[in-house]
Amino acid sequence: MRRRALLGAAAASLAWPLGARAGAQLEEPLADSVRSALSLAIANSAPPKPRFASVEDRLAYLRWLGEMSERLKKRLSEAQTRIEFLETVWYESKRAGLEPALVLGLIQVESGFRKYAISVAGARGYMQVMPFWARLIGDGNPSHLFHMQTNLRFGCVILRHYLDREKGDMFMALGRYNGSRGRAEYPNAVFSNRKRWLMPGEA
């Protein structure tokens, strides 16, 4: 039974990226304080500038960048685009208190690393952000969700918002992100793909 469930999750993780057919966040009423906090969280479009407490931290980051760049070559062949993408994923993940490997796993499931992916529900970009978020907490222009940093920032901020709402339960937060809260297929697919983006020795 467990083997069948794992095979099902693996199949789902392979099927989703091809057509950006993952679900979509559902628009829910936001308290004014929450809307203001989220708006503030996505503000400041300056390019990511990582800061490190020690030389060891910087070296660890550079090792991560090199390793992930190598793994991503087949999906993003242009070197500068790939490095800018990874730098932004790392920065926005850390800024939102999320694990970069999890965010990369989510992107793999949601869009297959396609910048201009659009789902049947209208979700956009790498992290498949629904257009209503641009109206709720952004500048109201959904086309900006195709901008790399904007998309990654919205996606990470939204996932962090859902994780806070679910009191730290990532399984439920991922379901909410996908619009399939309580169902296992999507969280399992993200968790499965997360493993592909861990550094050696990480669990």
PDB file of C-alpha atoms in Angstrom:
ATOM      1  CA  MET A   1       0.000   0.000   0.000  1.00  0.00           C
ATOM      2  CA  ARG A   2       2.794   2.430   0.965  1.00  0.00           C
ATOM      3  CA  ARG A   3       4.712   1.508  -2.206  1.00  0.00           C
ATOM      4  CA  ARG A   4       1.613   2.253  -4.305  1.00  0.00           C
ATOM      5  CA  ALA A   5       1.202   5.635  -2.595  1.00  0.00           C
ATOM      6  CA  LEU A   6       4.855   6.498  -3.213  1.00  0.00           C
ATOM      7  CA  LEU A   7       4.566   5.497  -6.861  1.00  0.00           C
ATOM      8  CA  GLY A   8       1.462   7.660  -7.152  1.00  0.00           C
ATOM      9  CA  ALA A   9       3.299  10.641  -5.669  1.00  0.00           C
ATOM     10  CA  ALA A  10       6.241  10.065  -8.012  1.00  0.00           C
ATOM     11  CA  ALA A  11       3.913   9.925 -11.006  1.00  0.00           C
ATOM     12  CA  ALA A  12       2.233  13.120  -9.882  1.00  0.00           C
ATOM     13  CA  SER A  13       5.573  14.867  -9.512  1.00  0.00           C
ATOM     14  CA  LEU A  14       6.456  13.951 -13.086  1.00  0.00           C
ATOM     15  CA  ALA A  15       3.073  14.893 -14.546  1.00  0.00           C
ATOM     16  CA  TRP A  16       2.494  18.297 -12.977  1.00  0.00           C
ATOM     17  CA  PRO A  17       5.414  20.331 -14.392  1.00  0.00           C
ATOM     18  CA  LEU A  18       4.623  19.563 -18.024  1.00  0.00           C
ATOM     19  CA  GLY A  19       1.472  21.641 -18.300  1.00  0.00           C
ATOM     20  CA  ALA A  20       1.384  23.835 -15.199  1.00  0.00           C
ATOM     21  CA  ARG A  21      -1.754  21.926 -14.264  1.00  0.00           C
ATOM     22  CA  ALA A  22      -1.337  22.316 -10.523  1.00  0.00           C
ATOM     23  CA  GLY A  23      -4.207  23.900  -8.674  1.00  0.00           C
ATOM     24  CA  ALA A  24      -4.409  27.497  -7.574  1.00  0.00           C
ATOM     25  CA  GLN A  25      -4.635  29.506  -4.406  1.00  0.00           C
ATOM     26  CA  LEU A  26      -8.201  30.372  -3.497  1.00  0.00           C
ATOM     27  CA  GLU A  27      -9.087  34.000  -2.917  1.00  0.00           C
ATOM     28  CA  GLU A  28     -10.070  34.456   0.705  1.00  0.00           C
ATOM     29  CA  PRO A  29     -10.995  37.588   2.670  1.00  0.00           C
ATOM     30  CA  LEU A  30      -7.958  39.183   4.313  1.00  0.00           C
ATOM     31  CA  ALA A  31      -8.084  41.321   7.423  1.00  0.00           C
ATOM     32  CA  ASP A  32      -6.743  44.828   6.807  1.00  0.00           C
ATOM     33  CA  SER A  33      -3.778  44.147   9.090  1.00  0.00           C
ATOM     34  CA  VAL A  34      -2.909  40.963   7.167  1.00  0.00           C
ATOM     35  CA  ARG A  35      -3.257  42.712   3.806  1.00  0.00           C
ATOM     36  CA  SER A  36      -0.999  45.529   5.006  1.00  0.00           C
ATOM     37  CA  ALA A  37       1.586  43.079   6.333  1.00  0.00           C
ATOM     38  CA  LEU A  38       1.607  41.111   3.076  1.00  0.00           C
ATOM     39  CA  SER A  39       1.802  44.296   1.000  1.00  0.00           C
ATOM     40  CA  LEU A  40       4.783  45.396   3.052  1.00  0.00           C
ATOM     41  CA  ALA A  41       6.378  41.967   2.654  1.00  0.00           C
ATOM     42  CA  ILE A  42       6.307  42.147  -1.152  1.00  0.00           C
ATOM     43  CA  ALA A  43       7.461  45.793  -1.288  1.00  0.00           C
ATOM     44  CA  ASN A  44      10.992  46.865  -2.256  1.00  0.00           C
ATOM     45  CA  SER A  45      11.922  45.461  -5.642  1.00  0.00           C
ATOM     46  CA  ALA A  46      15.684  45.956  -5.208  1.00  0.00           C
ATOM     47  CA  PRO A  47      17.771  43.051  -6.522  1.00  0.00           C
ATOM     48  CA  PRO A  48      18.629  40.432  -3.903  1.00  0.00           C
ATOM     49  CA  LYS A  49      21.869  41.161  -2.042  1.00  0.00           C
ATOM     50  CA  PRO A  50      22.716  38.312   0.320  1.00  0.00           C
ATOM     51  CA  ARG A  51      24.632  39.124   3.497  1.00  0.00           C
ATOM     52  CA  PHE A  52      26.584  36.590   5.481  1.00  0.00           C
ATOM     53  CA  ALA A  53      27.561  36.466   9.140  1.00  0.00           C
ATOM     54  CA  SER A  54      30.785  34.598   8.404  1.00  0.00           C
ATOM     55  CA  VAL A  55      33.134  33.499   5.638  1.00  0.00           C
ATOM     56  CA  GLU A  56      31.927  29.927   6.214  1.00  0.00           C
ATOM     57  CA  ASP A  57      28.328  30.971   5.531  1.00  0.00           C
ATOM     58  CA  ARG A  58      29.357  32.694   2.307  1.00  0.00           C
ATOM     59  CA  LEU A  59      31.353  29.653   1.172  1.00  0.00           C
ATOM     60  CA  ALA A  60      28.374  27.384   1.941  1.00  0.00           C
ATOM     61  CA  TYR A  61      26.178  29.650  -0.187  1.00  0.00           C
ATOM     62  CA  LEU A  62      28.649  29.582  -3.079  1.00  0.00           C
ATOM     63  CA  ARG A  63      28.825  25.774  -2.884  1.00  0.00           C
ATOM     64  CA  TRP A  64      25.018  25.639  -2.957  1.00  0.00           C
ATOM     65  CA  LEU A  65      24.909  28.013  -5.933  1.00  0.00           C
ATOM     66  CA  GLY A  66      27.409  25.927  -7.906  1.00  0.00           C
ATOM     67  CA  GLU A  67      25.694  22.629  -7.103  1.00  0.00           C
ATOM     68  CA  MET A  68      22.183  23.866  -7.907  1.00  0.00           C
ATOM     69  CA  SER A  69      23.359  25.543 -11.109  1.00  0.00           C
ATOM     70  CA  GLU A  70      24.770  22.234 -12.305  1.00  0.00           C
ATOM     71  CA  ARG A  71      21.507  20.418 -11.517  1.00  0.00           C
ATOM     72  CA  LEU A  72      19.392  23.074 -13.225  1.00  0.00           C
ATOM     73  CA  LYS A  73      21.372  23.207 -16.488  1.00  0.00           C
ATOM     74  CA  LYS A  74      18.942  21.050 -18.456  1.00  0.00           C
ATOM     75  CA  ARG A  75      15.979  23.228 -17.480  1.00  0.00           C
ATOM     76  CA  LEU A  76      17.610  26.669 -17.668  1.00  0.00           C
ATOM     77  CA  SER A  77      20.432  26.413 -20.177  1.00  0.00           C
ATOM     78  CA  GLU A  78      21.551  30.056 -20.210  1.00  0.00           C
ATOM     79  CA  ALA A  79      24.139  30.487 -17.438  1.00  0.00           C
ATOM     80  CA  GLN A  80      23.382  34.068 -16.399  1.00  0.00           C
ATOM     81  CA  THR A  81      19.620  33.440 -16.289  1.00  0.00           C
ATOM     82  CA  ARG A  82      20.204  30.306 -14.230  1.00  0.00           C
ATOM     83  CA  ILE A  83      22.470  32.040 -11.704  1.00  0.00           C
ATOM     84  CA  GLU A  84      20.140  35.045 -11.333  1.00  0.00           C
ATOM     85  CA  PHE A  85      17.205  32.693 -10.835  1.00  0.00           C
ATOM     86  CA  LEU A  86      19.015  30.681  -8.149  1.00  0.00           C
ATOM     87  CA  GLU A  87      20.305  33.780  -6.383  1.00  0.00           C
ATOM     88  CA  THR A  88      16.753  35.098  -6.238  1.00  0.00           C
ATOM     89  CA  VAL A  89      15.278  31.768  -5.084  1.00  0.00           C
ATOM     90  CA  TRP A  90      17.825  31.606  -2.278  1.00  0.00           C
ATOM     91  CA  TYR A  91      17.288  35.232  -1.258  1.00  0.00           C
ATOM     92  CA  GLU A  92      13.480  35.148  -1.335  1.00  0.00           C
ATOM     93  CA  SER A  93      13.309  31.754   0.396  1.00  0.00           C
ATOM     94  CA  LYS A  94      15.538  32.908   3.237  1.00  0.00           C
ATOM     95  CA  ARG A  95      13.736  36.254   3.451  1.00  0.00           C
ATOM     96  CA  ALA A  96      10.441  34.403   3.972  1.00  0.00           C
ATOM     97  CA  GLY A  97      11.920  31.857   6.385  1.00  0.00           C
ATOM     98  CA  LEU A  98      11.560  28.975   3.918  1.00  0.00           C
ATOM     99  CA  GLU A  99      13.944  26.248   2.815  1.00  0.00           C
ATOM    100  CA  PRO A 100      15.362  26.834  -0.701  1.00  0.00           C
ATOM    101  CA  ALA A 101      15.098  23.104  -1.533  1.00  0.00           C
ATOM    102  CA  LEU A 102      11.383  23.153  -0.706  1.00  0.00           C
ATOM    103  CA  VAL A 103      10.816  26.249  -2.842  1.00  0.00           C
ATOM    104  CA  LEU A 104      12.704  24.657  -5.749  1.00  0.00           C
ATOM    105  CA  GLY A 105      10.607  21.504  -5.335  1.00  0.00           C
ATOM    106  CA  LEU A 106       7.445  23.601  -5.405  1.00  0.00           C
ATOM    107  CA  ILE A 107       8.581  25.432  -8.553  1.00  0.00           C
ATOM    108  CA  GLN A 108       9.364  22.117 -10.241  1.00  0.00           C
ATOM    109  CA  VAL A 109       5.847  20.872  -9.516  1.00  0.00           C
ATOM    110  CA  GLU A 110       4.076  24.144 -10.271  1.00  0.00           C
ATOM    111  CA  SER A 111       5.732  25.286 -13.504  1.00  0.00           C
ATOM    112  CA  GLY A 112       8.609  22.989 -14.406  1.00  0.00           C
ATOM    113  CA  PHE A 113      10.855  26.089 -14.126  1.00  0.00           C
ATOM    114  CA  ARG A 114       8.993  27.913 -16.912  1.00  0.00           C
ATOM    115  CA  LYS A 115       8.912  31.660 -16.371  1.00  0.00           C
ATOM    116  CA  TYR A 116       5.819  32.260 -18.509  1.00  0.00           C
ATOM    117  CA  ALA A 117       3.805  29.206 -17.482  1.00  0.00           C
ATOM    118  CA  ILE A 118       0.044  29.805 -17.113  1.00  0.00           C
ATOM    119  CA  SER A 119      -2.227  27.185 -15.560  1.00  0.00           C
ATOM    120  CA  VAL A 120      -5.778  26.484 -16.656  1.00  0.00           C
ATOM    121  CA  ALA A 121      -6.863  28.435 -13.554  1.00  0.00           C
ATOM    122  CA  GLY A 122      -4.800  31.440 -14.665  1.00  0.00           C
ATOM    123  CA  ALA A 123      -1.933  31.095 -12.160  1.00  0.00           C
ATOM    124  CA  ARG A 124       1.260  32.648 -13.505  1.00  0.00           C
ATOM    125  CA  GLY A 125       4.990  32.202 -13.626  1.00  0.00           C
ATOM    126  CA  TYR A 126       7.514  30.065 -11.809  1.00  0.00           C
ATOM    127  CA  MET A 127       5.498  29.766  -8.595  1.00  0.00           C
ATOM    128  CA  GLN A 128       2.080  29.905 -10.268  1.00  0.00           C
ATOM    129  CA  VAL A 129       0.738  32.930  -8.435  1.00  0.00           C
ATOM    130  CA  MET A 130      -2.914  33.724  -8.995  1.00  0.00           C
ATOM    131  CA  PRO A 131      -3.636  37.200 -10.491  1.00  0.00           C
ATOM    132  CA  PHE A 132      -5.907  38.217  -7.605  1.00  0.00           C
ATOM    133  CA  TRP A 133      -2.810  38.557  -5.409  1.00  0.00           C
ATOM    134  CA  ALA A 134      -1.607  41.451  -7.585  1.00  0.00           C
ATOM    135  CA  ARG A 135      -4.872  43.220  -6.755  1.00  0.00           C
ATOM    136  CA  LEU A 136      -4.912  42.309  -3.052  1.00  0.00           C
ATOM    137  CA  ILE A 137      -1.325  43.092  -2.067  1.00  0.00           C
ATOM    138  CA  GLY A 138       0.481  44.325  -5.201  1.00  0.00           C
ATOM    139  CA  ASP A 139       0.156  47.154  -7.699  1.00  0.00           C
ATOM    140  CA  GLY A 140      -2.874  45.608  -9.403  1.00  0.00           C
ATOM    141  CA  ASN A 141      -1.018  44.621 -12.585  1.00  0.00           C
ATOM    142  CA  PRO A 142      -1.034  40.807 -12.986  1.00  0.00           C
ATOM    143  CA  SER A 143       1.465  40.953 -15.868  1.00  0.00           C
ATOM    144  CA  HIS A 144       4.128  41.841 -13.291  1.00  0.00           C
ATOM    145  CA  LEU A 145       3.780  38.284 -11.964  1.00  0.00           C
ATOM    146  CA  PHE A 146       5.885  37.168 -14.941  1.00  0.00           C
ATOM    147  CA  HIS A 147       8.822  39.228 -13.624  1.00  0.00           C
ATOM    148  CA  MET A 148      11.193  36.744 -11.990  1.00  0.00           C
ATOM    149  CA  GLN A 149      11.834  38.436  -8.651  1.00  0.00           C
ATOM    150  CA  THR A 150       8.247  39.623  -8.325  1.00  0.00           C
ATOM    151  CA  ASN A 151       6.923  36.114  -8.929  1.00  0.00           C
ATOM    152  CA  LEU A 152       9.352  34.468  -6.527  1.00  0.00           C
ATOM    153  CA  ARG A 153       8.735  37.084  -3.854  1.00  0.00           C
ATOM    154  CA  PHE A 154       4.947  36.779  -4.125  1.00  0.00           C
ATOM    155  CA  GLY A 155       5.159  32.983  -4.095  1.00  0.00           C
ATOM    156  CA  CYS A 156       7.410  32.839  -1.032  1.00  0.00           C
ATOM    157  CA  VAL A 157       5.414  35.476   0.862  1.00  0.00           C
ATOM    158  CA  ILE A 158       2.131  33.682   0.067  1.00  0.00           C
ATOM    159  CA  LEU A 159       3.507  30.284   1.154  1.00  0.00           C
ATOM    160  CA  ARG A 160       4.832  31.857   4.371  1.00  0.00           C
ATOM    161  CA  HIS A 161       1.373  33.401   4.955  1.00  0.00           C
ATOM    162  CA  TYR A 162      -0.269  29.998   4.520  1.00  0.00           C
ATOM    163  CA  LEU A 163       2.325  28.336   6.754  1.00  0.00           C
ATOM    164  CA  ASP A 164       1.578  30.872   9.496  1.00  0.00           C
ATOM    165  CA  ARG A 165      -2.158  30.300   9.055  1.00  0.00           C
ATOM    166  CA  GLU A 166      -1.604  26.553   9.391  1.00  0.00           C
ATOM    167  CA  LYS A 167       0.518  27.058  12.532  1.00  0.00           C
ATOM    168  CA  GLY A 168       3.682  25.655  10.964  1.00  0.00           C
ATOM    169  CA  ASP A 169       2.089  22.618   9.284  1.00  0.00           C
ATOM    170  CA  MET A 170       3.825  22.575   5.882  1.00  0.00           C
ATOM    171  CA  PHE A 171       1.637  19.745   4.556  1.00  0.00           C
ATOM    172  CA  MET A 172      -1.501  21.813   5.096  1.00  0.00           C
ATOM    173  CA  ALA A 173       0.177  25.040   3.943  1.00  0.00           C
ATOM    174  CA  LEU A 174       1.163  23.432   0.639  1.00  0.00           C
ATOM    175  CA  GLY A 175      -2.377  22.162   0.172  1.00  0.00           C
ATOM    176  CA  ARG A 176      -3.688  25.666   0.735  1.00  0.00           C
ATOM    177  CA  TYR A 177      -1.118  27.072  -1.712  1.00  0.00           C
ATOM    178  CA  ASN A 178      -2.370  24.629  -4.325  1.00  0.00           C
ATOM    179  CA  GLY A 179      -6.070  25.077  -3.563  1.00  0.00           C
ATOM    180  CA  SER A 180      -6.317  21.438  -2.501  1.00  0.00           C
ATOM    181  CA  ARG A 181      -6.064  21.743   1.284  1.00  0.00           C
ATOM    182  CA  GLY A 182      -6.312  18.398   3.047  1.00  0.00           C
ATOM    183  CA  ARG A 183      -5.442  16.284  -0.002  1.00  0.00           C
ATOM    184  CA  ALA A 184      -2.097  14.503  -0.156  1.00  0.00           C
ATOM    185  CA  GLU A 185      -1.210  14.502  -3.872  1.00  0.00           C
ATOM    186  CA  TYR A 186       0.213  17.992  -4.142  1.00  0.00           C
ATOM    187  CA  PRO A 187       2.166  18.175  -0.850  1.00  0.00           C
ATOM    188  CA  ASN A 188       3.587  14.710  -1.545  1.00  0.00           C
ATOM    189  CA  ALA A 189       4.707  15.810  -5.015  1.00  0.00           C
ATOM    190  CA  VAL A 190       6.437  18.904  -3.590  1.00  0.00           C
ATOM    191  CA  PHE A 191       8.112  16.929  -0.791  1.00  0.00           C
ATOM    192  CA  SER A 192       9.266  14.323  -3.332  1.00  0.00           C
ATOM    193  CA  ASN A 193      10.759  16.970  -5.620  1.00  0.00           C
ATOM    194  CA  ARG A 194      12.329  18.796  -2.663  1.00  0.00           C
ATOM    195  CA  LYS A 195      14.709  15.844  -2.262  1.00  0.00           C
ATOM    196  CA  ARG A 196      16.166  16.560  -5.697  1.00  0.00           C
ATOM    197  CA  TRP A 197      17.356  19.992  -4.509  1.00  0.00           C
ATOM    198  CA  LEU A 198      18.980  19.082  -1.212  1.00  0.00           C
ATOM    199  CA  MET A 199      22.719  19.401  -0.822  1.00  0.00           C
ATOM    200  CA  PRO A 200      24.691  16.203  -0.138  1.00  0.00           C
ATOM    201  CA  GLY A 201      24.248  15.223   3.491  1.00  0.00           C
ATOM    202  CA  GLU A 202      20.976  17.134   3.944  1.00  0.00           C
ATOM    203  CA  ALA A 203      17.795  15.263   4.802  1.00  0.00           C
TER     204      ALA A 203
END
